């Protein structure tokens, strides 16, 4: 079914004063097709119309692939996807630049945002959820986007892998798996770091799924991405302001609320701002085993990254390092290779160096954890103090 026919059907429906129901749409299709359209043609047109009016237009079929994590439109004839196979160009085409712009503006409206010449960029979440998961929208209009409208859709699919499935996927080796299980059992606090799309949330969800079922986990997120297999997982989700700028609920406020919900473990899905102050405070008040994710290039850069975020919350450099040393023990760093494969690339341990905290690498893939390492000592001490059973034969 051609897009020209669909455009004529849309124009006919727009001129109709009555209610537009499926029967009216089918009649419009047959009328515009000269009355000879068969049932399959009508169904195809209805599906295309649904995509155009409700879904994401020509991009709809790309969302159907469970491997797609990002859809990037840089021109009417340049639509790219990212996923397990890495970044690749697709055969999806838009009829014109106006069609890309129209889709971007319709999606912005659905997200409760404004996108026009006066406000040429938008960042928001598309309403609803389904098999594809939640979708984050970003769009930029010309002339800010010099070559034409740029549209980006980030598909946040539920992170449901457990540690064993990550082992099968090659994210961790056998020694790394045993070490991660020991970290969870010992209730050490950790941050999962890495770049966008490196698998931070997937690893964090798997680690939370390995937490003892008797423990209550309260998680604060910007979006509801983490879905670990755990019977006592409670999630609080932040809310952006509406078009009038009212109704915002920030991660910082939710961290404070989470502390009143009797958590055994407190988790911040992604530490990206001043909520790091509340997280460190919480992890210094007896909530062992807390966790979060953080964008960072390497474990060694985590202290500096947290310094910048803490400054937004009014926390001095000295206070940040003092709280960090007492609150977080480990950094688990994820990397994504050129092939798209995500791996646990490094584990770093935080240690004091005078008045500051530094991260020292204690494990990399293919290595066994030394018996005399600081991490081994921390795991054994945590095991003994809590009478927890921690297997150490593989690390």
Short mmCIF file of C-alpha atoms in Angstrom, two decimals:
data_model
loop_
_atom_site.label_atom_id
_atom_site.label_comp_id
_atom_site.label_asym_id
_atom_site.label_seq_id
_atom_site.Cartn_x
_atom_site.Cartn_y
_atom_site.Cartn_z
CA UNK A 1 0.00 0.00 0.00
CA UNK A 2 1.62 3.26 -1.14
CA UNK A 3 2.24 6.22 1.13
CA UNK A 4 0.45 8.39 -1.44
CA UNK A 5 -2.72 6.37 -0.92
CA UNK A 6 -2.34 6.66 2.85
CA UNK A 7 -1.92 10.44 2.53
CA UNK A 8 -5.14 10.62 0.49
CA UNK A 9 -6.95 8.51 3.08
CA UNK A 10 -5.70 10.80 5.87
CA UNK A 11 -6.90 13.84 3.94
CA UNK A 12 -10.32 12.26 3.40
CA UNK A 13 -10.62 11.37 7.10
CA UNK A 14 -9.58 14.89 8.10
CA UNK A 15 -12.43 16.30 6.02
CA UNK A 16 -14.95 13.96 7.66
CA UNK A 17 -17.07 15.57 10.35
CA UNK A 18 -18.27 12.31 11.85
CA UNK A 19 -16.53 9.88 14.17
CA UNK A 20 -13.52 8.15 12.62
CA UNK A 21 -13.92 4.46 13.48
CA UNK A 22 -12.35 1.40 11.81
CA UNK A 23 -15.33 1.05 9.44
CA UNK A 24 -15.00 4.66 8.30
CA UNK A 25 -11.26 4.18 7.76
CA UNK A 26 -11.86 1.02 5.72
CA UNK A 27 -14.49 2.82 3.60
CA UNK A 28 -12.03 5.69 3.02
CA UNK A 29 -9.34 3.23 1.90
CA UNK A 30 -11.67 1.58 -0.58
CA UNK A 31 -12.90 4.94 -1.86
CA UNK A 32 -9.40 6.27 -2.45
CA UNK A 33 -8.30 2.98 -4.01
CA UNK A 34 -11.10 3.14 -6.53
CA UNK A 35 -13.35 0.69 -4.68
CA UNK A 36 -11.33 -2.38 -5.67
CA UNK A 37 -9.12 -2.74 -2.63
CA UNK A 38 -9.19 -6.24 -1.20
CA UNK A 39 -9.29 -7.20 2.47
CA UNK A 40 -5.50 -7.61 2.69
CA UNK A 41 -4.98 -4.18 1.14
CA UNK A 42 -7.40 -2.64 3.63
CA UNK A 43 -5.66 -4.34 6.55
CA UNK A 44 -2.26 -3.18 5.32
CA UNK A 45 -3.52 0.38 5.00
CA UNK A 46 -5.09 0.25 8.47
CA UNK A 47 -1.79 -0.92 9.95
CA UNK A 48 0.15 1.81 8.15
CA UNK A 49 -2.36 4.43 9.25
CA UNK A 50 -2.11 3.23 12.84
CA UNK A 51 1.66 3.56 12.68
CA UNK A 52 1.36 7.03 11.19
CA UNK A 53 -1.29 8.36 13.58
CA UNK A 54 -0.44 6.53 16.82
CA UNK A 55 2.90 4.74 16.50
CA UNK A 56 6.27 5.90 15.22
CA UNK A 57 5.52 5.79 11.52
CA UNK A 58 8.07 4.02 9.29
CA UNK A 59 10.18 3.28 12.37
CA UNK A 60 7.53 1.00 13.86
CA UNK A 61 8.91 -2.22 12.40
CA UNK A 62 12.38 -1.44 13.78
CA UNK A 63 10.96 -1.38 17.29
CA UNK A 64 9.66 -4.92 16.80
CA UNK A 65 13.22 -6.27 16.89
CA UNK A 66 14.20 -7.15 20.48
CA UNK A 67 17.85 -6.48 19.62
CA UNK A 68 17.35 -2.79 18.77
CA UNK A 69 18.31 -0.35 21.53
CA UNK A 70 18.50 2.89 19.52
CA UNK A 71 16.90 4.25 16.36
CA UNK A 72 18.66 7.25 14.84
CA UNK A 73 17.30 9.35 11.97
CA UNK A 74 19.78 11.83 10.49
CA UNK A 75 18.09 12.37 7.10
CA UNK A 76 15.01 11.07 5.27
CA UNK A 77 17.13 8.34 3.67
CA UNK A 78 19.48 7.76 6.62
CA UNK A 79 17.92 5.67 9.38
CA UNK A 80 20.30 3.78 11.66
CA UNK A 81 19.80 1.28 14.47
CA UNK A 82 22.06 0.19 17.28
CA UNK A 83 21.91 -3.13 19.09
CA UNK A 84 23.64 -6.45 19.49
CA UNK A 85 25.24 -6.16 16.04
CA UNK A 86 26.46 -2.62 16.58
CA UNK A 87 25.47 0.49 14.64
CA UNK A 88 24.12 -0.23 11.17
CA UNK A 89 22.12 1.51 8.48
CA UNK A 90 18.64 0.24 7.61
CA UNK A 91 16.57 0.30 4.45
CA UNK A 92 13.84 2.44 6.07
CA UNK A 93 13.16 5.67 4.19
CA UNK A 94 11.01 8.74 4.77
CA UNK A 95 9.40 10.41 1.75
CA UNK A 96 10.81 13.84 2.66
CA UNK A 97 12.37 16.06 5.32
CA UNK A 98 8.88 17.35 6.11
CA UNK A 99 7.82 13.80 6.99
CA UNK A 100 10.67 13.45 9.48
CA UNK A 101 9.83 16.82 11.01
CA UNK A 102 6.13 15.97 11.23
CA UNK A 103 6.87 12.69 13.02
CA UNK A 104 9.24 14.40 15.45
CA UNK A 105 6.64 17.05 16.28
CA UNK A 106 3.87 14.48 16.72
CA UNK A 107 6.02 12.40 19.06
CA UNK A 108 7.00 15.50 21.02
CA UNK A 109 3.33 16.33 21.46
CA UNK A 110 2.65 12.78 22.66
CA UNK A 111 5.46 13.21 25.21
CA UNK A 112 3.86 16.42 26.47
CA UNK A 113 6.61 18.60 25.01
CA UNK A 114 6.82 21.45 22.54
CA UNK A 115 8.87 21.24 19.34
CA UNK A 116 8.81 24.13 16.86
CA UNK A 117 10.98 26.95 15.54
CA UNK A 118 10.87 28.72 18.91
CA UNK A 119 11.80 25.51 20.78
CA UNK A 120 13.90 23.56 18.24
CA UNK A 121 14.88 20.61 20.45
CA UNK A 122 13.07 18.23 22.77
CA UNK A 123 13.90 15.51 25.28
CA UNK A 124 11.09 13.42 26.72
CA UNK A 125 9.46 10.03 27.21
CA UNK A 126 6.78 8.59 24.98
CA UNK A 127 3.68 7.58 26.93
CA UNK A 128 2.75 4.00 27.63
CA UNK A 129 4.86 0.88 27.46
CA UNK A 130 4.72 -2.42 25.69
CA UNK A 131 6.91 -5.28 24.53
CA UNK A 132 9.47 -2.77 23.25
CA UNK A 133 9.80 -1.17 26.67
CA UNK A 134 9.85 2.55 27.36
CA UNK A 135 11.08 4.91 24.66
CA UNK A 136 13.06 8.08 25.23
CA UNK A 137 12.66 10.73 22.55
CA UNK A 138 15.19 13.32 21.47
CA UNK A 139 14.77 15.53 18.43
CA UNK A 140 16.43 18.63 16.98
CA UNK A 141 14.98 20.77 14.20
CA UNK A 142 16.77 22.90 11.58
CA UNK A 143 18.57 25.25 11.58
CA UNK A 144 20.05 23.94 14.84
CA UNK A 145 20.34 20.56 13.10
CA UNK A 146 22.10 21.94 10.05
CA UNK A 147 21.47 19.01 7.68
CA UNK A 148 17.82 18.44 8.61
CA UNK A 149 15.69 17.11 11.47
CA UNK A 150 17.53 14.65 13.71
CA UNK A 151 15.41 12.15 15.60
CA UNK A 152 16.70 9.70 18.23
CA UNK A 153 14.69 7.01 19.99
CA UNK A 154 16.31 5.18 22.89
CA UNK A 155 14.50 1.92 23.66
CA UNK A 156 14.76 0.99 27.33
CA UNK A 157 13.89 -2.67 27.39
CA UNK A 158 13.45 -4.41 30.75
CA UNK A 159 16.80 -5.69 32.01
CA UNK A 160 15.90 -9.26 32.94
CA UNK A 161 19.18 -11.22 32.68
CA UNK A 162 20.42 -12.99 35.79
CA UNK A 163 24.08 -13.57 36.60
CA UNK A 164 24.10 -17.06 35.09
CA UNK A 165 22.68 -15.82 31.79
CA UNK A 166 25.33 -13.09 31.71
CA UNK A 167 27.93 -15.83 32.11
CA UNK A 168 26.45 -17.68 29.13
CA UNK A 169 26.50 -14.48 27.08
CA UNK A 170 30.17 -13.96 27.87
CA UNK A 171 29.65 -10.77 29.88
CA UNK A 172 31.64 -12.32 32.74
CA UNK A 173 33.89 -15.36 32.96
CA UNK A 174 33.57 -18.08 35.61
CA UNK A 175 35.93 -16.36 38.06
CA UNK A 176 34.10 -13.07 37.55
CA UNK A 177 30.75 -14.74 38.17
CA UNK A 178 31.92 -16.23 41.49
CA UNK A 179 33.33 -12.86 42.48
CA UNK A 180 30.08 -11.01 41.71
CA UNK A 181 28.08 -13.55 43.70
CA UNK A 182 30.46 -13.06 46.61
CA UNK A 183 30.12 -9.27 46.41
CA UNK A 184 26.33 -9.49 46.62
CA UNK A 185 26.39 -12.02 49.47
CA UNK A 186 28.90 -9.93 51.43
CA UNK A 187 26.64 -6.85 51.02
CA UNK A 188 29.43 -4.63 49.72
CA UNK A 189 28.27 -1.30 48.29
CA UNK A 190 29.17 -0.76 44.64
CA UNK A 191 28.78 1.47 41.60
CA UNK A 192 28.39 0.07 38.08
CA UNK A 193 30.13 2.38 35.62
CA UNK A 194 30.53 2.63 31.87
CA UNK A 195 29.35 4.50 28.80
CA UNK A 196 25.83 4.70 27.43
CA UNK A 197 24.75 1.28 26.15
CA UNK A 198 27.60 -0.58 27.86
CA UNK A 199 25.27 -2.78 29.90
CA UNK A 200 25.33 -1.00 33.27
CA UNK A 201 21.64 -1.47 34.00
CA UNK A 202 21.68 -5.07 32.79
CA UNK A 203 24.49 -5.96 35.19
CA UNK A 204 22.89 -4.06 38.07
CA UNK A 205 19.56 -5.83 37.55
CA UNK A 206 21.31 -9.21 37.51
CA UNK A 207 23.14 -8.39 40.74
CA UNK A 208 19.93 -7.26 42.43
CA UNK A 209 18.27 -10.49 41.35
CA UNK A 210 20.96 -12.37 43.29
CA UNK A 211 20.14 -10.56 46.56
CA UNK A 212 18.71 -12.75 49.32
CA UNK A 213 14.89 -12.88 48.95
CA UNK A 214 14.49 -11.90 52.62
CA UNK A 215 16.03 -8.47 51.94
CA UNK A 216 13.95 -5.48 50.89
CA UNK A 217 15.36 -3.44 47.99
CA UNK A 218 14.10 0.10 47.41
CA UNK A 219 15.19 1.49 44.06
CA UNK A 220 14.98 5.07 42.82
CA UNK A 221 15.07 5.58 39.04
CA UNK A 222 14.67 8.26 36.45
CA UNK A 223 12.67 5.68 34.46
CA UNK A 224 11.41 2.22 35.39
CA UNK A 225 14.18 0.27 33.67
CA UNK A 226 15.35 -2.19 36.32
CA UNK A 227 13.18 -5.28 36.71
CA UNK A 228 15.18 -7.86 38.66
CA UNK A 229 13.69 -11.21 39.60
CA UNK A 230 13.33 -10.42 43.29
CA UNK A 231 10.24 -10.73 45.51
CA UNK A 232 10.90 -7.57 47.53
CA UNK A 233 11.89 -5.06 44.89
CA UNK A 234 10.18 -1.66 45.31
CA UNK A 235 10.69 1.02 42.67
CA UNK A 236 10.13 4.78 42.86
CA UNK A 237 10.21 6.62 39.53
CA UNK A 238 10.95 10.32 39.08
CA UNK A 239 8.54 12.57 37.22
CA UNK A 240 9.52 15.45 34.90
CA UNK A 241 7.67 18.78 34.98
CA UNK A 242 4.68 19.24 32.70
CA UNK A 243 4.47 21.80 29.91
CA UNK A 244 3.68 24.48 32.52
CA UNK A 245 6.84 23.56 34.44
CA UNK A 246 4.94 22.13 37.44
CA UNK A 247 4.65 18.70 39.03
CA UNK A 248 8.31 17.66 38.94
CA UNK A 249 9.46 14.93 41.35
CA UNK A 250 13.24 14.65 41.38
CA UNK A 251 15.53 11.74 42.14
CA UNK A 252 16.87 13.72 45.09
CA UNK A 253 13.42 13.88 46.68
CA UNK A 254 12.78 10.20 45.99
CA UNK A 255 16.02 9.16 47.70
CA UNK A 256 14.76 10.88 50.85
CA UNK A 257 11.41 9.13 50.52
CA UNK A 258 13.10 5.76 49.99
CA UNK A 259 14.90 6.09 53.32
CA UNK A 260 11.50 6.11 55.05
CA UNK A 261 10.42 2.84 53.40
CA UNK A 262 12.56 0.50 55.53
CA UNK A 263 15.07 -0.52 52.86
CA UNK A 264 17.66 -3.23 53.47
CA UNK A 265 19.40 -2.05 50.32
CA UNK A 266 19.04 1.32 48.67
CA UNK A 267 19.63 1.59 44.92
CA UNK A 268 19.77 4.61 42.62
CA UNK A 269 19.27 3.45 39.04
CA UNK A 270 21.51 6.17 37.63
CA UNK A 271 23.43 8.78 39.61
CA UNK A 272 23.51 11.82 37.36
CA UNK A 273 23.13 14.88 39.60
CA UNK A 274 22.91 16.23 43.10
CA UNK A 275 21.09 13.13 44.35
CA UNK A 276 24.58 11.68 44.88
CA UNK A 277 24.61 13.62 48.16
CA UNK A 278 21.53 11.80 49.45
CA UNK A 279 22.81 8.45 48.18
CA UNK A 280 26.14 8.77 50.01
CA UNK A 281 24.34 9.93 53.13
CA UNK A 282 22.04 6.93 53.00
CA UNK A 283 24.90 4.50 52.44
CA UNK A 284 26.56 5.94 55.54
CA UNK A 285 23.55 5.26 57.76
CA UNK A 286 23.70 1.47 57.97
CA UNK A 287 22.28 0.57 54.56
CA UNK A 288 24.92 -1.92 53.45
CA UNK A 289 24.91 -3.34 49.95
CA UNK A 290 23.62 -0.22 48.24
CA UNK A 291 24.28 0.35 44.57
CA UNK A 292 23.87 2.63 41.59
CA UNK A 293 25.09 3.26 38.07
CA UNK A 294 27.28 6.11 36.92
CA UNK A 295 28.56 7.30 33.55
CA UNK A 296 32.36 7.18 33.67
CA UNK A 297 35.18 6.38 31.26
CA UNK A 298 37.12 4.24 33.74
CA UNK A 299 37.02 3.28 37.44
CA UNK A 300 39.95 5.58 38.19
CA UNK A 301 37.85 8.57 37.07
CA UNK A 302 34.93 7.86 39.40
CA UNK A 303 36.08 10.12 42.29
CA UNK A 304 36.47 13.11 39.97
CA UNK A 305 33.09 12.40 38.36
CA UNK A 306 31.42 12.26 41.77
CA UNK A 307 33.17 15.47 42.81
CA UNK A 308 31.49 17.30 39.93
CA UNK A 309 28.06 15.87 40.76
CA UNK A 310 28.42 16.50 44.49
CA UNK A 311 29.30 20.13 43.81
CA UNK A 312 25.82 20.54 42.30
CA UNK A 313 24.40 19.52 45.68
CA UNK A 314 26.64 21.85 47.65
CA UNK A 315 28.97 19.15 48.97
CA UNK A 316 32.62 20.14 49.21
CA UNK A 317 35.43 18.07 47.73
CA UNK A 318 36.72 17.10 51.16
CA UNK A 319 33.28 16.06 52.39
CA UNK A 320 32.63 14.07 49.21
CA UNK A 321 35.81 12.04 49.56
CA UNK A 322 35.19 11.45 53.25
CA UNK A 323 31.67 10.14 52.62
CA UNK A 324 32.68 8.18 49.53
CA UNK A 325 35.41 6.31 51.40
CA UNK A 326 32.91 5.14 54.00
CA UNK A 327 29.97 4.51 51.67
CA UNK A 328 31.21 2.66 48.57
CA UNK A 329 33.65 -0.25 48.39
CA UNK A 330 33.71 -1.26 44.72
CA UNK A 331 33.42 -0.02 41.15
CA UNK A 332 32.29 -2.53 38.51
CA UNK A 333 33.19 -1.18 35.08
CA UNK A 334 31.37 -2.28 31.91
CA UNK A 335 32.63 -1.87 28.37
CA UNK A 336 31.13 -2.46 24.97
CA UNK A 337 33.37 -3.69 22.17
CA UNK A 338 33.17 -2.79 18.45
CA UNK A 339 31.11 -5.94 17.83
CA UNK A 340 28.50 -4.79 20.34
CA UNK A 341 29.45 -7.36 22.97
CA UNK A 342 29.23 -6.04 26.54
CA UNK A 343 31.69 -7.28 29.14
CA UNK A 344 32.65 -6.66 32.74
CA UNK A 345 36.05 -5.13 31.98
CA UNK A 346 37.37 -4.28 35.42
CA UNK A 347 36.64 -4.23 39.14
CA UNK A 348 38.18 -1.45 41.18
CA UNK A 349 38.34 -1.03 44.93
CA UNK A 350 38.15 2.34 46.62
CA UNK A 351 40.91 3.16 49.06
CA UNK A 352 41.95 6.26 50.97
CA UNK A 353 45.07 8.09 49.87
CA UNK A 354 45.48 10.83 52.43
CA UNK A 355 42.49 13.14 52.20
CA UNK A 356 41.21 11.75 48.89
CA UNK A 357 39.85 8.46 47.57
CA UNK A 358 41.40 6.61 44.68
CA UNK A 359 40.26 3.53 42.80
CA UNK A 360 42.70 0.64 42.51
CA UNK A 361 42.14 -2.14 39.99
CA UNK A 362 41.80 -5.50 41.77
CA UNK A 363 40.41 -7.74 39.02
CA UNK A 364 40.20 -8.04 35.23
CA UNK A 365 38.80 -10.79 32.98
CA UNK A 366 40.93 -13.90 32.87
CA UNK A 367 42.42 -13.23 36.29
CA UNK A 368 41.83 -14.92 39.62
CA UNK A 369 41.47 -12.77 42.67
CA UNK A 370 44.59 -13.01 44.83
CA UNK A 371 44.13 -14.39 48.31
CA UNK A 372 46.11 -11.50 49.74
CA UNK A 373 44.19 -8.77 47.87
CA UNK A 374 42.26 -6.06 49.68
CA UNK A 375 39.03 -7.25 48.07
CA UNK A 376 39.52 -10.78 49.36
CA UNK A 377 40.10 -9.38 52.83
CA UNK A 378 36.95 -7.24 52.58
CA UNK A 379 34.85 -10.17 51.37
CA UNK A 380 36.07 -12.47 54.11
CA UNK A 381 35.58 -9.81 56.78
CA UNK A 382 32.05 -9.08 55.57
CA UNK A 383 31.27 -12.80 55.43
CA UNK A 384 32.50 -13.42 58.95
CA UNK A 385 30.78 -10.38 60.44
CA UNK A 386 27.39 -11.31 59.02
CA UNK A 387 27.80 -15.08 59.19
CA UNK A 388 27.05 -15.13 55.46
CA UNK A 389 28.07 -18.02 53.28
CA UNK A 390 30.45 -16.73 50.59
CA UNK A 391 32.03 -19.17 48.15
CA UNK A 392 35.69 -18.37 47.52
CA UNK A 393 36.90 -21.37 45.60
CA UNK A 394 36.85 -19.66 42.18
CA UNK A 395 38.24 -16.28 43.09
#
